[in-house]
XYZ file of N, CA, C and O in Angstrom:
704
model
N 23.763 17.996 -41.823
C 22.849 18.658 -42.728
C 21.416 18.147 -42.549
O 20.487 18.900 -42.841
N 21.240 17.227 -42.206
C 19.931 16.085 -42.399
C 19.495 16.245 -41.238
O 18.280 16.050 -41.203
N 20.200 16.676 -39.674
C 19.772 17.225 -38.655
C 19.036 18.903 -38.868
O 17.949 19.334 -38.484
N 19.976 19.464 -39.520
C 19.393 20.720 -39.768
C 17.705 20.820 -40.191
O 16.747 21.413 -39.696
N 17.887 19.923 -41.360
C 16.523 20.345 -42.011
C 15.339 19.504 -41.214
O 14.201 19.936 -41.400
N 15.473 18.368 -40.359
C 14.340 17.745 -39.486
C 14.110 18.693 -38.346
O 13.046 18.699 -37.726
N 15.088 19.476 -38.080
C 14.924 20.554 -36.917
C 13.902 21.569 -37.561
O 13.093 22.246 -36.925
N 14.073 21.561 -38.913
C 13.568 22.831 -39.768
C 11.595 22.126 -39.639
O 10.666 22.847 -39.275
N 11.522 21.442 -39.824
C 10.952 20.936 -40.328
C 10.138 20.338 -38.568
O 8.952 20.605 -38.378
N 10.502 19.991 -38.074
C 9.513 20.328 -36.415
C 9.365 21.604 -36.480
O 8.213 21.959 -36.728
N 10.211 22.506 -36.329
C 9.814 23.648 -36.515
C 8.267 24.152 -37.013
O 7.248 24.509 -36.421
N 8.613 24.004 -38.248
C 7.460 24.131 -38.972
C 6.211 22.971 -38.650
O 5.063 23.325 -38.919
N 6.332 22.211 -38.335
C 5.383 21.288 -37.856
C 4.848 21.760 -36.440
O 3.682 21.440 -36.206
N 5.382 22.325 -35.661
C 4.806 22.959 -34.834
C 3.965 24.208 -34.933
O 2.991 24.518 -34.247
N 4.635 24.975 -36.095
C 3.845 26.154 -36.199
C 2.382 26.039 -36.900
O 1.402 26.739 -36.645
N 2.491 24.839 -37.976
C 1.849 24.680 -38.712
C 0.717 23.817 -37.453
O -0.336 23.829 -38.091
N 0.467 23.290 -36.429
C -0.212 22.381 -35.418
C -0.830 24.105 -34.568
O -2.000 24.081 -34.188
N -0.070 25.377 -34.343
C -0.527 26.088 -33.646
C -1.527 27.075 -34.890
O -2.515 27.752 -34.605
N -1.057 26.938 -35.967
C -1.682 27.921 -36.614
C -3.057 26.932 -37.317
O -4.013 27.493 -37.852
N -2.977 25.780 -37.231
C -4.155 25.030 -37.370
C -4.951 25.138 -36.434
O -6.133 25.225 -36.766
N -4.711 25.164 -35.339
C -5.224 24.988 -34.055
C -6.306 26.507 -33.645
O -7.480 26.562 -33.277
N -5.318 27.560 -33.901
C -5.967 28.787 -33.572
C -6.544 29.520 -34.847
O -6.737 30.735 -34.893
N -6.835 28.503 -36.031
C -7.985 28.894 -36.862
C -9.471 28.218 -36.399
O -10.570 28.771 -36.359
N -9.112 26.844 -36.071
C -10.313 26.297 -35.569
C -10.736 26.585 -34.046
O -11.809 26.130 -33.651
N -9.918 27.329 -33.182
C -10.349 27.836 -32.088
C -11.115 28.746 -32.521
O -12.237 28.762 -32.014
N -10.758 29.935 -33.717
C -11.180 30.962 -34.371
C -12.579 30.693 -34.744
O -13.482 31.413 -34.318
N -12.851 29.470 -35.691
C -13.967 29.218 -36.309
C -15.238 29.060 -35.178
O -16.317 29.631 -35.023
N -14.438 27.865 -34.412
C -15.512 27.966 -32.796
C -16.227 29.182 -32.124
O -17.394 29.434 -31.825
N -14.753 29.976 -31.990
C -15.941 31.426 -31.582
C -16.688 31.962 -32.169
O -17.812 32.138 -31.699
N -16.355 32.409 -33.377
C -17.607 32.993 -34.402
C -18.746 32.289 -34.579
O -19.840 32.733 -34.929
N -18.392 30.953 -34.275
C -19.525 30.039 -34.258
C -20.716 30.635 -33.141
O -21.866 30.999 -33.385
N -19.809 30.577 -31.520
C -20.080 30.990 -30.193
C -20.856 31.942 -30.418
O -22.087 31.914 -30.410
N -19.967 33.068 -30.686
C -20.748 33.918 -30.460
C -22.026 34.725 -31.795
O -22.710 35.748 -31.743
N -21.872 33.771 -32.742
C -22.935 33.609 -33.449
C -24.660 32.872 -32.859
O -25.849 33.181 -32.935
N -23.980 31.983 -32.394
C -25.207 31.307 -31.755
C -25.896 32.214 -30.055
O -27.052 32.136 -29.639
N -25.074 32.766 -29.595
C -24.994 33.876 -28.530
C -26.196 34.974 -28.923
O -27.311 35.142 -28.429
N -25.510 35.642 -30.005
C -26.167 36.622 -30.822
C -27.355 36.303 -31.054
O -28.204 36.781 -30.302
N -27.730 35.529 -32.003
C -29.112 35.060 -32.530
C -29.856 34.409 -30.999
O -30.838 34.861 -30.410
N -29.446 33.832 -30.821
C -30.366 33.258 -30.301
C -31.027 34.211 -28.138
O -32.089 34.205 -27.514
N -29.757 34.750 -27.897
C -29.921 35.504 -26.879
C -30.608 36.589 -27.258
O -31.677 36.993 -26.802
N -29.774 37.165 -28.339
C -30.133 38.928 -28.507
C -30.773 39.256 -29.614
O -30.944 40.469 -29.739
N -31.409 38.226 -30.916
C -32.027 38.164 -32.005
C -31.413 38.560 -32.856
O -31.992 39.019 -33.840
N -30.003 38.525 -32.786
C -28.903 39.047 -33.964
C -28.281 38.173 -34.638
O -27.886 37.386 -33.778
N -28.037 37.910 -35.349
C -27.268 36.676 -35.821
C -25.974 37.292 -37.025
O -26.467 37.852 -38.004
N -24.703 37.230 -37.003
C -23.615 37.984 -37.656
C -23.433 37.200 -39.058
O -22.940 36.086 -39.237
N -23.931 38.036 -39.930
C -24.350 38.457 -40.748
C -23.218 37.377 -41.820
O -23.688 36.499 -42.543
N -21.712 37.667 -41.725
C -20.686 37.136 -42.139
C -20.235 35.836 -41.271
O -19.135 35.404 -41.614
N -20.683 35.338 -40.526
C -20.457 34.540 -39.581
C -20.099 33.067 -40.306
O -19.152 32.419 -39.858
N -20.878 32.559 -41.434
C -21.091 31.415 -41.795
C -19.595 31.033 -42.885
O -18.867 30.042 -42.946
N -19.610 32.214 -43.563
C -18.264 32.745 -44.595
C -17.294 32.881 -43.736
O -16.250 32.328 -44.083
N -17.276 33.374 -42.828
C -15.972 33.627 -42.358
C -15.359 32.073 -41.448
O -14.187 31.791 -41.199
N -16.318 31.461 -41.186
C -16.307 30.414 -40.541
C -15.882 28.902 -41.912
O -15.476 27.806 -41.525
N -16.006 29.089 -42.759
C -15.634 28.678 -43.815
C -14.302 28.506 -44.390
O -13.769 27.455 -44.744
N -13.934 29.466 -44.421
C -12.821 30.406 -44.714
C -12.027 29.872 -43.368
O -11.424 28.885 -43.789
N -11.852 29.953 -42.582
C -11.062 29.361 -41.559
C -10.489 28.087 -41.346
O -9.394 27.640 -41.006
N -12.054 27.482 -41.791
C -11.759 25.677 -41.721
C -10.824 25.488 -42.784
O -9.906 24.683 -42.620
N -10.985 26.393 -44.300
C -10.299 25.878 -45.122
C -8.820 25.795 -44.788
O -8.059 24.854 -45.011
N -8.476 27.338 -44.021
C -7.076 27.522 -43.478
C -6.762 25.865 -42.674
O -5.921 25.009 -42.945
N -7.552 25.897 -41.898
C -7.107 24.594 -41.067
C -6.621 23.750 -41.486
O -5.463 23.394 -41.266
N -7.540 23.162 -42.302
C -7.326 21.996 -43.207
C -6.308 21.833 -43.719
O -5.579 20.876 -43.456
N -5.998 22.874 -44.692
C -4.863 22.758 -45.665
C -3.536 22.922 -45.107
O -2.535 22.343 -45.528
N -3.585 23.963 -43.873
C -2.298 23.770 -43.084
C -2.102 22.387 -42.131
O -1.203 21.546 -42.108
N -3.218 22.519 -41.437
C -3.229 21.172 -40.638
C -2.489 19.964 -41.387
O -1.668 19.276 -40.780
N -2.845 19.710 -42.862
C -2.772 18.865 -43.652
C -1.405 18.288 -43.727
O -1.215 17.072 -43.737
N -0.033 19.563 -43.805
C 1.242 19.414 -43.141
C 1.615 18.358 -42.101
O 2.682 17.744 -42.131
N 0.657 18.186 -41.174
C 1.332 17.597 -40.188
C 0.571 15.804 -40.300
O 0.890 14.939 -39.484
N 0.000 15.656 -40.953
C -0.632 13.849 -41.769
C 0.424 14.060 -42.599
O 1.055 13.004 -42.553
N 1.180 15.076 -43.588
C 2.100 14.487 -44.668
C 2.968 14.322 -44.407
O 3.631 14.063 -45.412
N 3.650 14.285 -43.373
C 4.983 14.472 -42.327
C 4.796 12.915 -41.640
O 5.817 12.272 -41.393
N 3.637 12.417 -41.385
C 3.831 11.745 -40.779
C 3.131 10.203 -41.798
O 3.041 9.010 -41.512
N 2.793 10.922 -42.903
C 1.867 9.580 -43.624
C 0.917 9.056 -43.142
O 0.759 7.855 -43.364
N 0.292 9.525 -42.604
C -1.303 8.928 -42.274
C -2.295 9.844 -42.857
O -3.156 10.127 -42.025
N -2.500 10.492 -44.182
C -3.370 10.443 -45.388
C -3.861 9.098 -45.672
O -3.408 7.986 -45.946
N -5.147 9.764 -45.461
C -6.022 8.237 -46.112
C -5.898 7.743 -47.264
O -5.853 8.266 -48.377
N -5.827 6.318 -46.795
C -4.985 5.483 -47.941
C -5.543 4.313 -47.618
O -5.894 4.059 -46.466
N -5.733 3.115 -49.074
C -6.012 1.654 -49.324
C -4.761 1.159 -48.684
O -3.837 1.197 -49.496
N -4.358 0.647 -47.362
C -3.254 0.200 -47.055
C -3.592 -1.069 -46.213
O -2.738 -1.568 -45.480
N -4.977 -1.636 -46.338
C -5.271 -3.230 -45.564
C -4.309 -3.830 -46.511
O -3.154 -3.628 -46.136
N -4.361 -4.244 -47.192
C -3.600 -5.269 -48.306
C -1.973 -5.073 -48.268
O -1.187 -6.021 -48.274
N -1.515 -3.406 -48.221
C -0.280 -3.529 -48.118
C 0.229 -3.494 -46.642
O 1.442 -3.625 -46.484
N -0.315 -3.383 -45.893
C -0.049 -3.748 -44.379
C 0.686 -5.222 -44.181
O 1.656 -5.570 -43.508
N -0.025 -5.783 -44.885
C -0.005 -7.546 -44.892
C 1.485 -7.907 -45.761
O 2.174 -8.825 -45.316
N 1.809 -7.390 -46.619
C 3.075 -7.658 -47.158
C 4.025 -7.742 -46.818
O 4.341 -7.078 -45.831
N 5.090 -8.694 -47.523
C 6.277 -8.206 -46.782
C 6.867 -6.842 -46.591
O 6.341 -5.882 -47.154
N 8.240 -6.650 -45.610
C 8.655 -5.239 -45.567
C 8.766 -4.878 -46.586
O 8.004 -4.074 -47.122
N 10.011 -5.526 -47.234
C 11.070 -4.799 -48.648
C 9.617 -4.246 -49.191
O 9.372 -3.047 -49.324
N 8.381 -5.666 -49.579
C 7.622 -5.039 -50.624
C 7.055 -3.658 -50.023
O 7.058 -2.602 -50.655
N 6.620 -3.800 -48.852
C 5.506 -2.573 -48.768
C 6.447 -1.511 -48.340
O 5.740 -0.618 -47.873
N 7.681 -1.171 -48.269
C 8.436 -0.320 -48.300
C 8.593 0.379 -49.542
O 8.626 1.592 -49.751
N 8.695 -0.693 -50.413
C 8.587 -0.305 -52.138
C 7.226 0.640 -52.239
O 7.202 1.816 -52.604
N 6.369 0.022 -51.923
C 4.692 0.817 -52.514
C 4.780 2.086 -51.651
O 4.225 3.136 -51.974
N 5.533 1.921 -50.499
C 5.232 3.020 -49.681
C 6.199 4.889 -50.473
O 6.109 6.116 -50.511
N 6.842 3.942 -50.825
C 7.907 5.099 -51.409
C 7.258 5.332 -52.880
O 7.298 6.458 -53.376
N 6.770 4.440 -53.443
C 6.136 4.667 -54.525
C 4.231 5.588 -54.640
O 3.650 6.268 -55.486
N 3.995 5.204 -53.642
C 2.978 5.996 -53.349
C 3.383 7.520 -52.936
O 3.075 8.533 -53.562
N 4.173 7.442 -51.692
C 4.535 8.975 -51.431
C 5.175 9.678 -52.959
O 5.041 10.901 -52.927
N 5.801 9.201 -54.210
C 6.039 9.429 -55.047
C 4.872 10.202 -55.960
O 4.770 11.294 -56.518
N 4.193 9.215 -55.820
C 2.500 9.539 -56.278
C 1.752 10.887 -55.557
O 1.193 11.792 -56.176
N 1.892 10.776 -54.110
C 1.679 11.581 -53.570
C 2.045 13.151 -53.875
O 1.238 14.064 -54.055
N 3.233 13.209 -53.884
C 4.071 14.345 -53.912
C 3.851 14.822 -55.784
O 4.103 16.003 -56.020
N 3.552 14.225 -56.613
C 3.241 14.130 -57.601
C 1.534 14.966 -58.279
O 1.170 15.890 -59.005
N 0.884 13.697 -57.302
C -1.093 14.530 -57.246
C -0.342 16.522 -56.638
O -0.451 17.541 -57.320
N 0.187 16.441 -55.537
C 0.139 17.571 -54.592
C 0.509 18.779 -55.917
O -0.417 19.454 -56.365
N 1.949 18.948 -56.459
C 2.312 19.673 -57.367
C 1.290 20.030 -58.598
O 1.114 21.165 -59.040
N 0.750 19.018 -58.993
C 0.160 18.764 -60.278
C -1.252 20.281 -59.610
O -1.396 21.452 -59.962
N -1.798 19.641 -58.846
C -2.914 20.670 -58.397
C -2.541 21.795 -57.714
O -3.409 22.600 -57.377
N -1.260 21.998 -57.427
C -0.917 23.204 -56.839
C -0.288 23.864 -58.133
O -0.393 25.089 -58.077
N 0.281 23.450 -59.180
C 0.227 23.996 -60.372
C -1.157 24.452 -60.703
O -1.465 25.592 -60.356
N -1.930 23.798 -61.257
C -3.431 24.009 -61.840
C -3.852 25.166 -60.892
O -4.250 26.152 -61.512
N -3.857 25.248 -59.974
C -4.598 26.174 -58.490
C -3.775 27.594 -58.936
O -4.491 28.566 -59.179
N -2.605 27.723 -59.030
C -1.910 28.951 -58.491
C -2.473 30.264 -60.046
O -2.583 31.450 -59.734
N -2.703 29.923 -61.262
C -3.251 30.606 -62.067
C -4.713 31.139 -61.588
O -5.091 32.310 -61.630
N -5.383 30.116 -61.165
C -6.972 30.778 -60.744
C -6.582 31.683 -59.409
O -7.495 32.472 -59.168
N -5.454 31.789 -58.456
C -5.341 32.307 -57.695
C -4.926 33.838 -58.016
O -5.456 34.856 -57.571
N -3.803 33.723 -58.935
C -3.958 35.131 -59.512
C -4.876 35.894 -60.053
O -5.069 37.092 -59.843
N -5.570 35.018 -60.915
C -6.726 36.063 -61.251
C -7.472 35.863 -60.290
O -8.421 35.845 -61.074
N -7.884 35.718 -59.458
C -8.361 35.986 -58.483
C -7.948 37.344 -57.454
O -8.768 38.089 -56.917
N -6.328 37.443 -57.336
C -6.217 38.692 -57.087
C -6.369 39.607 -57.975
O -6.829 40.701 -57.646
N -5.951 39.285 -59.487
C -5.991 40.511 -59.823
C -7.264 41.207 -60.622
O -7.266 42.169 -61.390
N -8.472 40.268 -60.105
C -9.901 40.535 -60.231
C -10.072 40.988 -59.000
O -11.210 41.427 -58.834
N -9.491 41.042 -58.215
C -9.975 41.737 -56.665
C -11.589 41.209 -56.472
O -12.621 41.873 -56.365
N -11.361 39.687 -56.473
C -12.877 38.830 -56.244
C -12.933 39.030 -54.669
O -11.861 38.837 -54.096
N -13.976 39.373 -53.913
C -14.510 39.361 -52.621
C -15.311 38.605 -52.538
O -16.073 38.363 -53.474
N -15.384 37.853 -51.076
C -16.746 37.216 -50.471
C -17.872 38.112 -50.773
O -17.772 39.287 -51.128
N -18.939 37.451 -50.599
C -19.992 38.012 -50.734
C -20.449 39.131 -49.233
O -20.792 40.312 -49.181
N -20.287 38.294 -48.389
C -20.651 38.518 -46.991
C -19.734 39.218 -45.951
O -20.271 39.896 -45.075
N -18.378 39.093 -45.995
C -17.507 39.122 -45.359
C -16.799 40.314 -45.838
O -16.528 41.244 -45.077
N -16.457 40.305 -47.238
C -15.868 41.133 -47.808
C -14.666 40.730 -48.039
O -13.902 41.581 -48.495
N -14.198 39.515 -47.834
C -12.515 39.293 -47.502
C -12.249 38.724 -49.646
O -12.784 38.129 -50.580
N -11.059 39.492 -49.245
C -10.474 38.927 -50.584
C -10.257 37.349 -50.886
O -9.595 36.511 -50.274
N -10.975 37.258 -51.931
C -11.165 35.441 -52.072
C -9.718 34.531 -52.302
O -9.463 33.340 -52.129
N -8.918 35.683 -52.773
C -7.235 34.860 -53.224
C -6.638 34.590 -52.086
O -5.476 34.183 -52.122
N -7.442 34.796 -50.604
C -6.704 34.783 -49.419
C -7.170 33.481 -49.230
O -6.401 32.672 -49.750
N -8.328 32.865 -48.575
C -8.378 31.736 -48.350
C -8.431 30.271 -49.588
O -8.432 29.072 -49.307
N -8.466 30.856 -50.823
C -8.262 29.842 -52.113
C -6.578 29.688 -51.426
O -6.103 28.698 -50.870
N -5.970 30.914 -51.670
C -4.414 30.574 -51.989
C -3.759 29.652 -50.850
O -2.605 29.262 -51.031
N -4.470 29.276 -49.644
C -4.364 28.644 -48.837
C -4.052 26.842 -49.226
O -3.340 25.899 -48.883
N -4.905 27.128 -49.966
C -5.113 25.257 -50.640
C -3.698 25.048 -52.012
O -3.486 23.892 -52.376
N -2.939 26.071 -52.589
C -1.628 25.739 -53.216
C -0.788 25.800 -51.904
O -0.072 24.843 -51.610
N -0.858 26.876 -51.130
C 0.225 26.593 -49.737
C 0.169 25.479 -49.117
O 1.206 24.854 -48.891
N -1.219 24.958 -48.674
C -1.042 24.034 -48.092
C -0.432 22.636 -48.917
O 0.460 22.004 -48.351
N -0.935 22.168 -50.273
C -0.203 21.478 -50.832
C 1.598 21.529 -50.970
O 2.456 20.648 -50.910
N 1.645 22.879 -51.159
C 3.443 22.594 -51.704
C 3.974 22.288 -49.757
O 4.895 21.518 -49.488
N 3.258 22.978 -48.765
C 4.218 22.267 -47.854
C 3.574 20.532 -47.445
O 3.991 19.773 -46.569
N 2.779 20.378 -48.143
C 2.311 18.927 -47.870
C 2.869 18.287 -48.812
O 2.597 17.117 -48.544
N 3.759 18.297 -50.182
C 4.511 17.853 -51.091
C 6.432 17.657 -50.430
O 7.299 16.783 -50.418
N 6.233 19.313 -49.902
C 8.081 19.391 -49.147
C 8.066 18.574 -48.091
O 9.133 18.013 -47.842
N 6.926 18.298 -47.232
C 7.140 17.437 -45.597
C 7.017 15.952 -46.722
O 7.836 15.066 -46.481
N 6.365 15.791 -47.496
C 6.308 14.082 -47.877
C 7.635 13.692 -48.432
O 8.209 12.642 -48.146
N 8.169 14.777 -49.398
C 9.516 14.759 -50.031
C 10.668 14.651 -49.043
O 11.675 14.017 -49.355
N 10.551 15.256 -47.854
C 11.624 15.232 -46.808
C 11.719 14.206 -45.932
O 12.750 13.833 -45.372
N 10.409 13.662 -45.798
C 10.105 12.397 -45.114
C 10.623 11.249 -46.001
O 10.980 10.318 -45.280
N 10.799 10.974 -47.377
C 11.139 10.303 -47.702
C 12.523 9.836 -48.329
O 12.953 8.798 -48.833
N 13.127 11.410 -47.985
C 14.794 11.635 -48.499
C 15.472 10.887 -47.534
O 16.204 9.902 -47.635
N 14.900 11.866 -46.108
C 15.137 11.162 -44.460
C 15.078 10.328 -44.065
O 15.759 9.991 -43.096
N 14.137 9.527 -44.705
C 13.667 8.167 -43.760
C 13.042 8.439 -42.415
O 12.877 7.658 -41.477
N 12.694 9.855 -42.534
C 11.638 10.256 -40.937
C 10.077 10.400 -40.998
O 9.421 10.462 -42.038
N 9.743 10.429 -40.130
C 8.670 10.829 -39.777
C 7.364 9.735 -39.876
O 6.385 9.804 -39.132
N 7.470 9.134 -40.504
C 6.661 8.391 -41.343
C 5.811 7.218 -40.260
O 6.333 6.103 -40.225
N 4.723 7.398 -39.517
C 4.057 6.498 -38.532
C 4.501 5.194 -39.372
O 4.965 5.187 -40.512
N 4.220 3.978 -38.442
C 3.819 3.238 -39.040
C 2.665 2.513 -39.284
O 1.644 2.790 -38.655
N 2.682 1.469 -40.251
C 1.435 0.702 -40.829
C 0.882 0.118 -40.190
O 1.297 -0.807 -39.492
N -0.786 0.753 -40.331
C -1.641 0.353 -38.971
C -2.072 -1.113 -39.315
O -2.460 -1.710 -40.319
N -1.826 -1.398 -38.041
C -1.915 -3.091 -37.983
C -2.030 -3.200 -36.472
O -1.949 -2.232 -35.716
N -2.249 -4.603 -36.051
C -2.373 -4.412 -34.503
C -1.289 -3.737 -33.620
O -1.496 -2.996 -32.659
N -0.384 -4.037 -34.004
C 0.483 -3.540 -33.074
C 1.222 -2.007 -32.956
O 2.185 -1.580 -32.320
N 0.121 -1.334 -34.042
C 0.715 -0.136 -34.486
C 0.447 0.938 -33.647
O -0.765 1.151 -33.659
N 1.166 1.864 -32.777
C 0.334 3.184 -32.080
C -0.612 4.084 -32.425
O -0.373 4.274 -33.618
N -1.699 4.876 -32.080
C -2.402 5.368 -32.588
C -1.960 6.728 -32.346
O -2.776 7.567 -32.729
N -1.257 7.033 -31.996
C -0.932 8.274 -31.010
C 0.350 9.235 -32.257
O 0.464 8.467 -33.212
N 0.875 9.988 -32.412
C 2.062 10.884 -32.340
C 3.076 9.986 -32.654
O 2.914 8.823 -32.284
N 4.533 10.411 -33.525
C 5.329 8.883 -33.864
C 6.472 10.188 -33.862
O 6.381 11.301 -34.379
N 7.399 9.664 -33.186
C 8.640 10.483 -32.994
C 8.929 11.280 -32.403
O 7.895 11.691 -31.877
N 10.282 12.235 -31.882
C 10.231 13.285 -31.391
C 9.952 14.371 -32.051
O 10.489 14.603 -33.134
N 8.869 15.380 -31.359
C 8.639 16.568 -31.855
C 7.536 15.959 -32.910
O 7.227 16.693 -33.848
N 7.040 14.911 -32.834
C 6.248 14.365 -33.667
C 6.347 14.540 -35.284
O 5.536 13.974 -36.017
């Protein structure tokens, strides 16, 4: 069973690394060919700055999936680095507790302004894009940044370890 859902769960960690990836490829071009425009042809796209906005947020909040999977959210962890295991195993589970805790709490609070948001049919100014699209991004991205911390800590996976000298800087596991 516990194989199933870490399979589930690269899965999604992969998709969530490509669909991060090809928003900020996204944001780059509009960038591109924003700066192209203006500055070659005296045009400059009009929605360019909003829509470029709006993308990063996608990034972010999905991207965000793949730090909660692995626990490297920035965190006060000089002091608990230094501890013993048992202890900083304790804070560590107690923090991701915390963690998974902040995530819900604001993805509760978020998901009401998101509705009325659709059902005010609020638009960008510039772009025109419906605003409940890239807000609602930031409750998605939390509840799967709450389920990868929650699964990471049922599992005992994923979880880099505590940077200290000898710690990798790189990717921690298979399928990371």
């Amino acid at each position: 069973m516990i194989d199933v859902v870490l399979r589930g769960v690269h899965a999604l960690i992969a998709v969530l690394r490509v669909v991060a990836g090809a928003l900020l490829a996204a944001s780059v071009l509009v960038n591109f060919a924003n700066v192209i425009g203006r500055y070659f042809f005296g045009y400059s796209i009009y929605w360019a700055e909003e829509m470029m906005l709006f993308l990063m947020v996608g990034c972010v909040f999905l991207g965000n999936g793949v730090v909660a999977w692995s626990g490297r959210q920035i965190r006060m962890d000089v002091v608990v680095g230094k501890l013993p295991d048992k202890l900083r195993r304790g804070l560590d589970v107690f923090s991701d507790l915390v963690f998974i805790a902040a995530t819900l709490t604001i993805m509760a609070w978020a998901w009401p302004v998101i509705v009325n948001l659709y059902e005010f049919d609020e638009r960008s100014q510039s772009a025109n894009i419906p605003i409940y699209i890239p807000q609602g991004l930031i409750p998605v991205g939390l509840a799967i940044m709450a389920l990868l911390a929650a699964v990471r800590l049922v599992t005992g996976s994923g979880r880099a370890p505590t940077a200290g000298p000898a710690a990798p800087s790189g990717p921690v596991g298979p399928g990371h």
